[in-house]
PDB file of C-alpha atoms in Angstrom:
ATOM      1  CA  MET B   1     -31.363 -18.194   3.944  1.00 41.00           C
ATOM      2  CA  GLN B   2     -28.266 -17.849   1.787  1.00 41.00           C
ATOM      3  CA  THR B   3     -25.312 -15.513   2.203  1.00 39.00           C
ATOM      4  CA  SER B   4     -22.809 -14.748  -0.569  1.00 39.00           C
ATOM      5  CA  LYS B   5     -19.558 -12.923   0.003  1.00 39.00           C
ATOM      6  CA  VAL B   6     -17.797 -10.990  -2.735  1.00 40.00           C
ATOM      7  CA  HIS B   7     -14.083 -10.444  -2.247  1.00 41.00           C
ATOM      8  CA  HIS B   8     -12.307  -7.762  -4.237  1.00 44.00           C
ATOM      9  CA  ILE B   9      -8.629  -6.988  -4.221  1.00 43.00           C
ATOM     10  CA  ILE B  10      -6.906  -3.633  -4.247  1.00 47.00           C
ATOM     11  CA  ASN B  11      -3.195  -3.847  -4.978  1.00 44.00           C
ATOM     12  CA  LEU B  12      -1.143  -0.959  -3.655  1.00 48.00           C
ATOM     13  CA  PHE B  13       2.584  -0.854  -3.301  1.00 45.00           C
ATOM     14  CA  LEU B  14       4.938   1.872  -2.280  1.00 50.00           C
ATOM     15  CA  ILE B  15       8.459   2.322  -1.028  1.00 43.00           C
ATOM     16  CA  TYR B  16      10.217   5.588  -0.355  1.00 44.00           C
ATOM     17  CA  ASN B  17      13.936   5.652   0.356  1.00 42.00           C
ATOM     18  CA  LEU B  18      15.072   8.714   2.269  1.00 40.00           C
ATOM     19  CA  MET B  19      18.853   8.755   2.032  1.00 36.00           C
ATOM     20  CA  ASN B  20      21.534  10.883   3.633  1.00 33.00           C
ATOM     21  CA  ALA B  21      24.326   8.748   2.139  1.00 34.00           C
ATOM     22  CA  ILE B  22      23.891   6.313  -0.757  1.00 37.00           C
ATOM     23  CA  LEU B  23      26.246   3.585  -1.880  1.00 38.00           C
ATOM     24  CA  THR B  24      26.898   4.509  -5.512  1.00 37.00           C
ATOM     25  CA  ALA B  25      27.855   2.144  -8.273  1.00 41.00           C
ATOM     26  CA  THR B  26      27.626   2.126 -12.039  1.00 58.00           C
ATOM     27  CA  ILE B  27      24.929  -0.336 -13.093  1.00 68.00           C
ATOM     28  CA  ASP B  28      24.166  -0.351 -16.819  1.00 78.00           C
ATOM     29  CA  ASN B  29      20.615  -1.587 -16.352  1.00 82.00           C
ATOM     30  CA  GLU B  30      17.329  -0.349 -14.921  1.00 82.00           C
ATOM     31  CA  LEU B  31      13.691  -1.229 -14.391  1.00 81.00           C
ATOM     32  CA  ILE B  32      11.270  -0.424 -17.209  1.00 83.00           C
ATOM     33  CA  GLY B  33       7.907   0.867 -16.043  1.00 82.00           C
ATOM     34  CA  SER B  34       6.305  -0.028 -12.735  1.00 80.00           C
ATOM     35  CA  PRO B  35       6.323  -3.588 -11.382  1.00 81.00           C
ATOM     36  CA  VAL B  36       2.957  -5.333 -11.157  1.00 82.00           C
ATOM     37  CA  VAL B  37       1.645  -6.879  -7.949  1.00 82.00           C
ATOM     38  CA  ASP B  38      -0.663  -9.876  -8.429  1.00 81.00           C
ATOM     39  CA  CYS B  39      -2.746 -11.063  -5.472  1.00 78.00           C
ATOM     40  CA  GLU B  40      -4.079 -14.607  -5.539  1.00 75.00           C
ATOM     41  CA  ASP B  41      -5.768 -16.826  -2.985  1.00 68.00           C
ATOM     42  CA  THR B  42      -2.521 -18.574  -2.022  1.00 73.00           C
ATOM     43  CA  MET B  43       0.316 -16.256  -3.049  1.00 78.00           C
ATOM     44  CA  VAL B  44       1.560 -12.756  -3.799  1.00 82.00           C
ATOM     45  CA  SER B  45       3.759 -12.120  -6.833  1.00 83.00           C
ATOM     46  CA  LEU B  46       5.771  -9.169  -8.132  1.00 84.00           C
ATOM     47  CA  THR B  47       6.495  -9.059 -11.890  1.00 86.00           C
ATOM     48  CA  PHE B  48       9.029  -6.616 -13.334  1.00 85.00           C
ATOM     49  CA  ARG B  49      10.886  -5.890 -16.580  1.00 87.00           C
ATOM     50  CA  THR B  50      14.426  -4.544 -17.073  1.00 87.00           C
ATOM     51  CA  ARG B  51      16.058  -2.689 -19.953  1.00 89.00           C
ATOM     52  CA  LYS B  52      18.751  -5.372 -20.360  1.00 89.00           C
ATOM     53  CA  PRO B  53      18.995  -9.023 -19.261  1.00 89.00           C
ATOM     54  CA  PHE B  54      18.800  -9.070 -15.472  1.00 87.00           C
ATOM     55  CA  THR B  55      21.742 -10.680 -13.638  1.00 86.00           C
ATOM     56  CA  GLY B  56      21.036  -9.533 -10.095  1.00 86.00           C
ATOM     57  CA  ARG B  57      18.865 -10.997  -7.363  1.00 86.00           C
ATOM     58  CA  VAL B  58      15.365 -10.566  -5.954  1.00 88.00           C
ATOM     59  CA  TYR B  59      14.593 -11.209  -2.298  1.00 88.00           C
ATOM     60  CA  VAL B  60      12.293 -10.420   0.589  1.00 87.00           C
ATOM     61  CA  ARG B  61      13.885  -7.710   2.715  1.00 84.00           C
ATOM     62  CA  GLY B  62      15.899  -9.249   5.536  1.00 83.00           C
ATOM     63  CA  LEU B  63      15.838 -12.745   3.993  1.00 85.00           C
ATOM     64  CA  ALA B  64      18.384 -12.481   1.179  1.00 83.00           C
ATOM     65  CA  ASP B  65      20.110 -15.687   2.357  1.00 83.00           C
ATOM     66  CA  ASP B  66      16.900 -17.737   2.586  1.00 85.00           C
ATOM     67  CA  ASP B  67      16.445 -19.812  -0.582  1.00 85.00           C
ATOM     68  CA  ARG B  68      12.664 -19.827  -0.127  1.00 86.00           C
ATOM     69  CA  CYS B  69      12.535 -16.047  -0.112  1.00 88.00           C
ATOM     70  CA  SER B  70      15.182 -15.086  -2.683  1.00 87.00           C
ATOM     71  CA  ARG B  71      16.172 -15.762  -6.300  1.00 87.00           C
ATOM     72  CA  ASN B  72      19.561 -15.251  -7.937  1.00 86.00           C
ATOM     73  CA  PHE B  73      19.755 -14.550 -11.678  1.00 85.00           C
ATOM     74  CA  ALA B  74      23.556 -14.382 -12.064  1.00 84.00           C
ATOM     75  CA  SER B  75      23.503 -16.985 -14.863  1.00 84.00           C
ATOM     76  CA  ASN B  76      20.775 -15.264 -16.890  1.00 82.00           C
ATOM     77  CA  VAL B  77      21.925 -14.158 -20.357  1.00 82.00           C
ATOM     78  CA  ASP B  78      18.790 -13.201 -22.299  1.00 84.00           C
ATOM     79  CA  GLN B  79      15.682 -12.740 -20.139  1.00 84.00           C
ATOM     80  CA  ASN B  80      14.501  -9.322 -18.963  1.00 83.00           C
ATOM     81  CA  LYS B  81      11.082 -10.161 -17.464  1.00 86.00           C
ATOM     82  CA  PHE B  82      10.785 -11.956 -14.125  1.00 82.00           C
ATOM     83  CA  SER B  83       8.312 -12.797 -11.382  1.00 83.00           C
ATOM     84  CA  MET B  84       8.928 -13.341  -7.688  1.00 83.00           C
ATOM     85  CA  MET B  85       6.197 -15.425  -6.020  1.00 87.00           C
ATOM     86  CA  ILE B  86       5.719 -15.794  -2.264  1.00 84.00           C
ATOM     87  CA  GLN B  87       3.169 -18.074  -0.637  1.00 82.00           C
ATOM     88  CA  ASN B  88       0.766 -16.244   1.667  1.00 77.00           C
ATOM     89  CA  GLY B  89       2.170 -16.406   5.189  1.00 76.00           C
ATOM     90  CA  ASP B  90       5.760 -17.277   4.176  1.00 85.00           C
ATOM     91  CA  CYS B  91       8.898 -15.121   4.409  1.00 84.00           C
ATOM     92  CA  THR B  92       7.719 -13.044   7.393  1.00 81.00           C
ATOM     93  CA  MET B  93       4.698 -11.850   5.411  1.00 83.00           C
ATOM     94  CA  GLN B  94       2.534  -9.685   7.630  1.00 80.00           C
ATOM     95  CA  ARG B  95      -1.150 -10.548   7.988  1.00 76.00           C
ATOM     96  CA  GLN B  96      -3.506  -7.965   9.458  1.00 77.00           C
ATOM     97  CA  ARG B  97      -7.263  -8.301   9.950  1.00 74.00           C
ATOM     98  CA  VAL B  98      -9.197  -5.063   9.447  1.00 70.00           C
ATOM     99  CA  THR B  99     -12.520  -4.724  11.282  1.00 70.00           C
ATOM    100  CA  GLY B 100     -15.178  -2.070  11.737  1.00 64.00           C
ATOM    101  CA  SER B 101     -16.662  -0.248   8.762  1.00 62.00           C
ATOM    102  CA  LEU B 102     -13.986  -1.820   6.565  1.00 63.00           C
ATOM    103  CA  GLU B 103     -13.728  -5.595   6.848  1.00 67.00           C
ATOM    104  CA  GLY B 104     -11.010  -7.689   5.269  1.00 70.00           C
ATOM    105  CA  ILE B 105      -7.463  -9.010   5.534  1.00 73.00           C
ATOM    106  CA  MET B 106      -4.254  -7.213   4.532  1.00 78.00           C
ATOM    107  CA  PHE B 107      -1.168  -9.215   3.480  1.00 78.00           C
ATOM    108  CA  SER B 108       2.071  -7.256   3.052  1.00 81.00           C
ATOM    109  CA  LEU B 109       5.821  -7.699   2.613  1.00 81.00           C
ATOM    110  CA  THR B 110       8.763  -5.842   1.048  1.00 83.00           C
ATOM    111  CA  ILE B 111      10.527  -7.265  -2.029  1.00 83.00           C
ATOM    112  CA  VAL B 112      13.924  -5.905  -3.111  1.00 84.00           C
ATOM    113  CA  VAL B 113      15.071  -5.910  -6.755  1.00 85.00           C
ATOM    114  CA  SER B 114      18.885  -5.729  -6.587  1.00 84.00           C
ATOM    115  CA  PHE B 115      21.093  -5.309  -9.657  1.00 82.00           C
ATOM    116  CA  HIS B 116      24.219  -6.494  -7.829  1.00 75.00           C
ATOM    117  CA  GLY B 117      24.787  -9.966  -6.433  1.00 71.00           C
ATOM    118  CA  THR B 118      26.218  -8.729  -3.126  1.00 69.00           C
ATOM    119  CA  PHE B 119      25.881  -4.984  -2.526  1.00 69.00           C
ATOM    120  CA  VAL B 120      22.976  -2.566  -2.418  1.00 69.00           C
ATOM    121  CA  THR B 121      23.376   0.067  -5.149  1.00 70.00           C
ATOM    122  CA  ARG B 122      21.634   3.233  -6.297  1.00 72.00           C
ATOM    123  CA  ALA B 123      19.861   1.293  -9.053  1.00 75.00           C
ATOM    124  CA  ASP B 124      18.151  -1.073  -6.600  1.00 78.00           C
ATOM    125  CA  ARG B 125      14.472  -0.724  -5.758  1.00 81.00           C
ATOM    126  CA  ALA B 126      12.365  -2.027  -2.870  1.00 82.00           C
ATOM    127  CA  TYR B 127       8.616  -2.443  -3.153  1.00 81.00           C
ATOM    128  CA  ARG B 128       6.099  -2.792  -0.351  1.00 80.00           C
ATOM    129  CA  CYS B 129       3.604  -5.267  -1.802  1.00 81.00           C
ATOM    130  CA  MET B 130       0.154  -5.180  -0.230  1.00 79.00           C
ATOM    131  CA  CYS B 131      -2.890  -7.292  -0.976  1.00 78.00           C
ATOM    132  CA  PHE B 132      -6.139  -6.248   0.630  1.00 74.00           C
ATOM    133  CA  PHE B 133      -8.996  -8.767   0.509  1.00 69.00           C
ATOM    134  CA  ARG B 134     -12.187  -6.931   1.376  1.00 64.00           C
ATOM    135  CA  ASN B 135     -15.756  -8.087   2.093  1.00 50.00           C
ATOM    136  CA  ILE B 136     -17.814  -5.333   0.508  1.00 42.00           C
ATOM    137  CA  LYS B 137     -21.231  -6.896   0.078  1.00 38.00           C
ATOM    138  CA  ARG B 138     -23.380  -9.503   1.781  1.00 37.00           C
ATOM    139  CA  LEU B 139     -26.707 -10.462   0.201  1.00 33.00           C
ATOM    140  CA  THR B 140     -29.180 -12.344   2.393  1.00 32.00           C
ATOM    141  CA  SER B 141     -32.612 -13.653   1.399  1.00 30.00           C
ATOM    142  CA  GLY B 142     -35.158 -15.522   3.520  1.00 30.00           C
ATOM    143  CA  VAL B 143     -38.677 -16.639   2.636  1.00 34.00           C
ATOM    144  CA  ASP B 144     -40.982 -18.733   4.853  1.00 34.00           C
ATOM    145  CA  MET B 145     -42.905 -20.607   2.147  1.00 36.00           C
ATOM    146  CA  SER B 146     -43.241 -24.083   0.694  1.00 35.00           C
ATOM    147  CA  SER B 147     -39.978 -25.769  -0.210  1.00 32.00           C
ATOM    148  CA  ILE B 148     -38.677 -24.604  -3.594  1.00 39.00           C
ATOM    149  CA  GLY B 149     -35.282 -24.190  -5.243  1.00 39.00           C
ATOM    150  CA  THR B 150     -32.982 -21.547  -3.792  1.00 36.00           C
ATOM    151  CA  THR B 151     -31.436 -18.883  -6.018  1.00 35.00           C
ATOM    152  CA  GLU B 152     -28.089 -17.527  -4.895  1.00 39.00           C
ATOM    153  CA  LEU B 153     -27.331 -13.892  -5.743  1.00 42.00           C
ATOM    154  CA  MET B 154     -23.855 -12.438  -6.076  1.00 38.00           C
ATOM    155  CA  ASP B 155     -22.941  -8.801  -6.567  1.00 36.00           C
ATOM    156  CA  ALA B 156     -19.801  -8.600  -8.717  1.00 38.00           C
ATOM    157  CA  VAL B 157     -18.867  -4.914  -8.917  1.00 43.00           C
ATOM    158  CA  GLN B 158     -15.726  -3.906 -10.785  1.00 54.00           C
ATOM    159  CA  MET B 159     -13.289  -2.299  -8.350  1.00 66.00           C
ATOM    160  CA  PRO B 160     -11.551   0.909  -9.483  1.00 73.00           C
ATOM    161  CA  SER B 161      -7.801   1.101  -9.848  1.00 81.00           C
ATOM    162  CA  CYS B 162      -6.239   3.087  -6.992  1.00 86.00           C
ATOM    163  CA  THR B 163      -2.640   4.264  -6.651  1.00 87.00           C
ATOM    164  CA  TYR B 164      -0.489   5.708  -3.868  1.00 88.00           C
ATOM    165  CA  SER B 165       2.646   7.631  -4.847  1.00 87.00           C
ATOM    166  CA  ILE B 166       5.108  10.180  -3.460  1.00 87.00           C
ATOM    167  CA  HIS B 167       6.281  13.163  -5.527  1.00 88.00           C
ATOM    168  CA  ALA B 168       8.967  15.824  -5.252  1.00 86.00           C
ATOM    169  CA  GLY B 169       8.448  19.542  -5.828  1.00 87.00           C
ATOM    170  CA  SER B 170       4.663  19.393  -6.302  1.00 92.00           C
ATOM    171  CA  ALA B 171       1.786  16.920  -6.298  1.00 92.00           C
ATOM    172  CA  ASP B 172       2.288  16.558 -10.062  1.00 93.00           C
ATOM    173  CA  GLY B 173       6.075  16.494  -9.869  1.00 89.00           C
ATOM    174  CA  PRO B 174       8.391  13.554 -10.560  1.00 88.00           C
ATOM    175  CA  PRO B 175       8.201  10.463  -8.333  1.00 84.00           C
ATOM    176  CA  ALA B 176      10.387  10.782  -5.244  1.00 80.00           C
ATOM    177  CA  VAL B 177      12.640   7.746  -4.884  1.00 73.00           C
ATOM    178  CA  TYR B 178      15.484   9.327  -2.924  1.00 72.00           C
ATOM    179  CA  GLY B 179      15.247  12.467  -0.808  1.00 70.00           C
ATOM    180  CA  GLN B 180      16.747  14.545   1.951  1.00 76.00           C
ATOM    181  CA  VAL B 181      15.471  15.437   5.400  1.00 77.00           C
ATOM    182  CA  GLY B 182      13.655  18.779   5.157  1.00 80.00           C
ATOM    183  CA  GLU B 183      12.775  18.537   1.469  1.00 84.00           C
ATOM    184  CA  LYS B 184       9.129  19.175   0.566  1.00 88.00           C
ATOM    185  CA  ILE B 185       7.348  16.023  -0.626  1.00 88.00           C
ATOM    186  CA  TYR B 186       3.771  15.191  -1.587  1.00 91.00           C
ATOM    187  CA  HIS B 187       1.786  12.028  -0.869  1.00 92.00           C
ATOM    188  CA  VAL B 188      -0.855  11.440  -3.580  1.00 92.00           C
ATOM    189  CA  TRP B 189      -3.735   8.942  -3.690  1.00 93.00           C
ATOM    190  CA  GLU B 190      -5.871   8.545  -6.832  1.00 92.00           C
ATOM    191  CA  CYS B 191      -8.750   6.289  -7.973  1.00 90.00           C
ATOM    192  CA  ASP B 192     -10.013   6.190 -11.569  1.00 87.00           C
ATOM    193  CA  ASP B 193     -13.778   5.697 -11.034  1.00 86.00           C
ATOM    194  CA  ASP B 194     -16.095   8.714 -11.500  1.00 88.00           C
ATOM    195  CA  THR B 195     -18.907   7.006  -9.562  1.00 88.00           C
ATOM    196  CA  GLN B 196     -16.930   6.400  -6.370  1.00 88.00           C
ATOM    197  CA  GLY B 197     -15.071   8.501  -3.856  1.00 92.00           C
ATOM    198  CA  PHE B 198     -12.646   7.330  -1.195  1.00 92.00           C
ATOM    199  CA  LEU B 199     -11.264   7.946   2.278  1.00 94.00           C
ATOM    200  CA  VAL B 200      -7.591   7.459   3.141  1.00 93.00           C
ATOM    201  CA  HIS B 201      -7.170   6.209   6.697  1.00 93.00           C
ATOM    202  CA  SER B 202      -5.154   3.984   9.051  1.00 91.00           C
ATOM    203  CA  CYS B 203      -1.824   5.144   7.599  1.00 91.00           C
ATOM    204  CA  PHE B 204       1.502   4.365   9.227  1.00 89.00           C
ATOM    205  CA  VAL B 205       5.201   4.423   8.417  1.00 86.00           C
ATOM    206  CA  ASN B 206       7.798   1.886   9.537  1.00 84.00           C
ATOM    207  CA  ASP B 207      11.525   1.402   9.154  1.00 77.00           C
ATOM    208  CA  GLY B 208      11.419  -2.230   7.998  1.00 72.00           C
ATOM    209  CA  ARG B 209      12.833  -3.343  11.366  1.00 73.00           C
ATOM    210  CA  GLY B 210       9.695  -3.303  13.476  1.00 76.00           C
ATOM    211  CA  THR B 211       9.533   0.368  14.458  1.00 81.00           C
ATOM    212  CA  ARG B 212       6.148   1.846  13.496  1.00 86.00           C
ATOM    213  CA  TYR B 213       4.698   5.360  13.677  1.00 89.00           C
ATOM    214  CA  ASP B 214       0.971   6.001  13.052  1.00 92.00           C
ATOM    215  CA  LEU B 215       0.132   8.912  10.724  1.00 93.00           C
ATOM    216  CA  LEU B 216      -3.655   8.817  10.092  1.00 94.00           C
ATOM    217  CA  ASP B 217      -6.310   7.341  12.368  1.00 94.00           C
ATOM    218  CA  LEU B 218      -9.369   5.255  11.449  1.00 92.00           C
ATOM    219  CA  ASP B 219     -11.308   8.440  10.596  1.00 93.00           C
ATOM    220  CA  GLY B 220      -8.576   9.641   8.223  1.00 95.00           C
ATOM    221  CA  CYS B 221      -7.369  12.448  10.513  1.00 96.00           C
ATOM    222  CA  ALA B 222      -3.723  13.315  11.160  1.00 95.00           C
ATOM    223  CA  ILE B 223      -2.446  11.953  14.472  1.00 94.00           C
ATOM    224  CA  ASP B 224       0.650  14.169  14.584  1.00 91.00           C
ATOM    225  CA  PRO B 225       0.161  17.143  12.190  1.00 90.00           C
ATOM    226  CA  ILE B 226       3.764  18.233  12.719  1.00 85.00           C
ATOM    227  CA  ILE B 227       4.950  15.072  10.959  1.00 87.00           C
ATOM    228  CA  GLN B 228       2.063  14.717   8.492  1.00 90.00           C
ATOM    229  CA  PRO B 229      -0.916  17.134   8.297  1.00 93.00           C
ATOM    230  CA  ASP B 230      -4.493  16.283   7.348  1.00 96.00           C
ATOM    231  CA  VAL B 231      -5.086  14.979   3.824  1.00 96.00           C
ATOM    232  CA  GLN B 232      -6.716  17.373   1.332  1.00 96.00           C
ATOM    233  CA  TYR B 233      -9.304  15.967  -1.107  1.00 97.00           C
ATOM    234  CA  ASP B 234     -10.369  17.174  -4.561  1.00 95.00           C
ATOM    235  CA  GLU B 235     -14.038  18.116  -4.869  1.00 94.00           C
ATOM    236  CA  ASP B 236     -14.829  15.010  -6.945  1.00 93.00           C
ATOM    237  CA  LEU B 237     -13.195  12.767  -4.278  1.00 94.00           C
ATOM    238  CA  LYS B 238     -11.013  11.036  -6.904  1.00 94.00           C
ATOM    239  CA  ARG B 239      -7.711  12.501  -5.687  1.00 96.00           C
ATOM    240  CA  ALA B 240      -6.216  13.272  -2.290  1.00 96.00           C
ATOM    241  CA  VAL B 241      -2.930  15.017  -1.468  1.00 96.00           C
ATOM    242  CA  VAL B 242      -0.943  15.863   1.634  1.00 94.00           C
ATOM    243  CA  GLU B 243       2.104  18.136   1.612  1.00 93.00           C
ATOM    244  CA  THR B 244       4.812  17.381   4.144  1.00 88.00           C
ATOM    245  CA  TRP B 245       8.555  17.589   4.714  1.00 84.00           C
ATOM    246  CA  GLY B 246      11.101  14.816   4.426  1.00 82.00           C
ATOM    247  CA  TYR B 247      11.954  13.054   7.687  1.00 79.00           C
ATOM    248  CA  LYS B 248      13.570   9.778   8.757  1.00 76.00           C
ATOM    249  CA  PHE B 249      13.966   7.423  11.686  1.00 72.00           C
ATOM    250  CA  SER B 250      17.146   8.071  13.651  1.00 66.00           C
ATOM    251  CA  ASP B 251      18.902   4.801  12.780  1.00 65.00           C
ATOM    252  CA  THR B 252      17.695   3.919   9.271  1.00 69.00           C
ATOM    253  CA  SER B 253      17.199   5.630   5.920  1.00 72.00           C
ATOM    254  CA  VAL B 254      14.240   3.576   4.682  1.00 75.00           C
ATOM    255  CA  LEU B 255      10.595   4.584   5.120  1.00 81.00           C
ATOM    256  CA  ASN B 256       7.788   2.142   4.301  1.00 83.00           C
ATOM    257  CA  TYR B 257       4.337   3.730   4.074  1.00 85.00           C
ATOM    258  CA  GLN B 258       1.038   1.867   4.233  1.00 87.00           C
ATOM    259  CA  CYS B 259      -2.530   3.202   4.098  1.00 89.00           C
ATOM    260  CA  VAL B 260      -6.068   1.867   3.714  1.00 88.00           C
ATOM    261  CA  VAL B 261      -8.223   3.314   0.916  1.00 89.00           C
ATOM    262  CA  GLU B 262     -11.941   2.900   1.693  1.00 88.00           C
ATOM    263  CA  LEU B 263     -14.294   3.325  -1.267  1.00 87.00           C
ATOM    264  CA  CYS B 264     -17.796   4.822  -1.217  1.00 89.00           C
ATOM    265  CA  LYS B 265     -20.516   5.154  -3.872  1.00 86.00           C
ATOM    266  CA  LYS B 266     -21.391   8.796  -4.538  1.00 89.00           C
ATOM    267  CA  SER B 267     -24.842   8.111  -5.996  1.00 87.00           C
ATOM    268  CA  ALA B 268     -25.888   6.124  -2.928  1.00 85.00           C
ATOM    269  CA  GLY B 269     -24.789   8.886  -0.559  1.00 89.00           C
ATOM    270  CA  GLU B 270     -22.161   6.625   1.029  1.00 88.00           C
ATOM    271  CA  CYS B 271     -19.505   9.355   0.916  1.00 92.00           C
ATOM    272  CA  GLU B 272     -21.540  11.888   2.914  1.00 92.00           C
ATOM    273  CA  GLY B 273     -20.194  12.152   6.429  1.00 92.00           C
ATOM    274  CA  LEU B 274     -17.324   9.809   5.533  1.00 92.00           C
ATOM    275  CA  THR B 275     -15.062  11.821   3.257  1.00 94.00           C
ATOM    276  CA  PRO B 276     -13.557  14.322   3.409  1.00 95.00           C
ATOM    277  CA  PRO B 277     -13.231  13.680   7.142  1.00 95.00           C
ATOM    278  CA  THR B 278     -13.971  16.393   9.686  1.00 93.00           C
ATOM    279  CA  CYS B 279     -10.741  16.732  11.641  1.00 92.00           C
ATOM    280  CA  THR B 280     -10.376  19.161  14.543  1.00 80.00           C
ATOM    281  CA  SER B 281      -7.829  19.715  17.284  1.00 66.00           C
ATOM    282  CA  ASN B 282     -10.443  18.564  19.817  1.00 54.00           C
ATOM    283  CA  ASN B 283     -10.696  15.221  18.047  1.00 53.00           C
ATOM    284  CA  ARG B 284      -6.934  14.838  18.254  1.00 50.00           C
ATOM    285  CA  ILE B 285      -6.920  15.716  21.976  1.00 44.00           C
ATOM    286  CA  ARG B 286      -9.622  13.124  22.684  1.00 41.00           C
ATOM    287  CA  ARG B 287      -7.711  10.490  20.730  1.00 45.00           C
ATOM    288  CA  SER B 288      -4.505  11.318  22.637  1.00 44.00           C
ATOM    289  CA  ILE B 289      -6.282  10.980  25.993  1.00 42.00           C
ATOM    290  CA  ALA B 290      -7.832   7.691  24.907  1.00 45.00           C
ATOM    291  CA  ASP B 291      -4.436   6.383  23.796  1.00 45.00           C
ATOM    292  CA  ASN B 292      -2.837   7.354  27.111  1.00 43.00           C
ATOM    293  CA  ASN B 293      -5.633   5.732  29.115  1.00 47.00           C
ATOM    294  CA  SER B 294      -5.279   2.502  27.163  1.00 44.00           C
ATOM    295  CA  ARG B 295      -1.584   2.161  27.989  1.00 41.00           C
TER     296      ARG B 295
END
């Protein structure tokens, strides 16, 4: 009997800075396009391009003074494309095992691209880099016959490209990088495969200092609808949106969001009963009681 595991990787990254006061400075440079996260067996890398030669620094949030977790480009005079590579498990990289209907391992950390050698400026960007390694298929064969050669089967299915973004004004509005408490913002998830739908679940927000607040449970239902309501899905299950209002932790202006996107094949009926989720107030009451009893 042989078992083959197929691991696929979904790269999602997101950072949303909610600022009441921002240190302003004139930086005659900027990022071009969106950085690219590359997930490998032993490392995570972030590759980005700037309009002019980059003379700032790149570091893992909170570890700017650690040579293993930061790079300084003050002496650069002509390059405008760079990569920051971090070994899996280094630089306070978080490692989370996901069990249940979705099995895999999530690696995550926040990388800051700073255009100034010392200060944080308006031009700087921070990216929450997440690599999700998922077991999506196990093929097992067993035959009680005379000894013959064994054929190993592997299912290599192309994973769709999925994105998570935050927008201002409307779900199709400009990306929200900075915002104010009370402003209307939209969280948007999209996947580009017509044959598959998805469920957004296990979402949380943290302040980068260890404080975490859960937003969606394992079923994809809002835990505290006052902060973030239930997610609304398009009929074709390729896009999901939730409208909410800007908020912040009391002692920090940075919000890091993280969610799990679980895929399902429409033709196989895998999405039925999974997404969109059925969320009721009774479900939320039962979850609250269960949480209180577990404390």
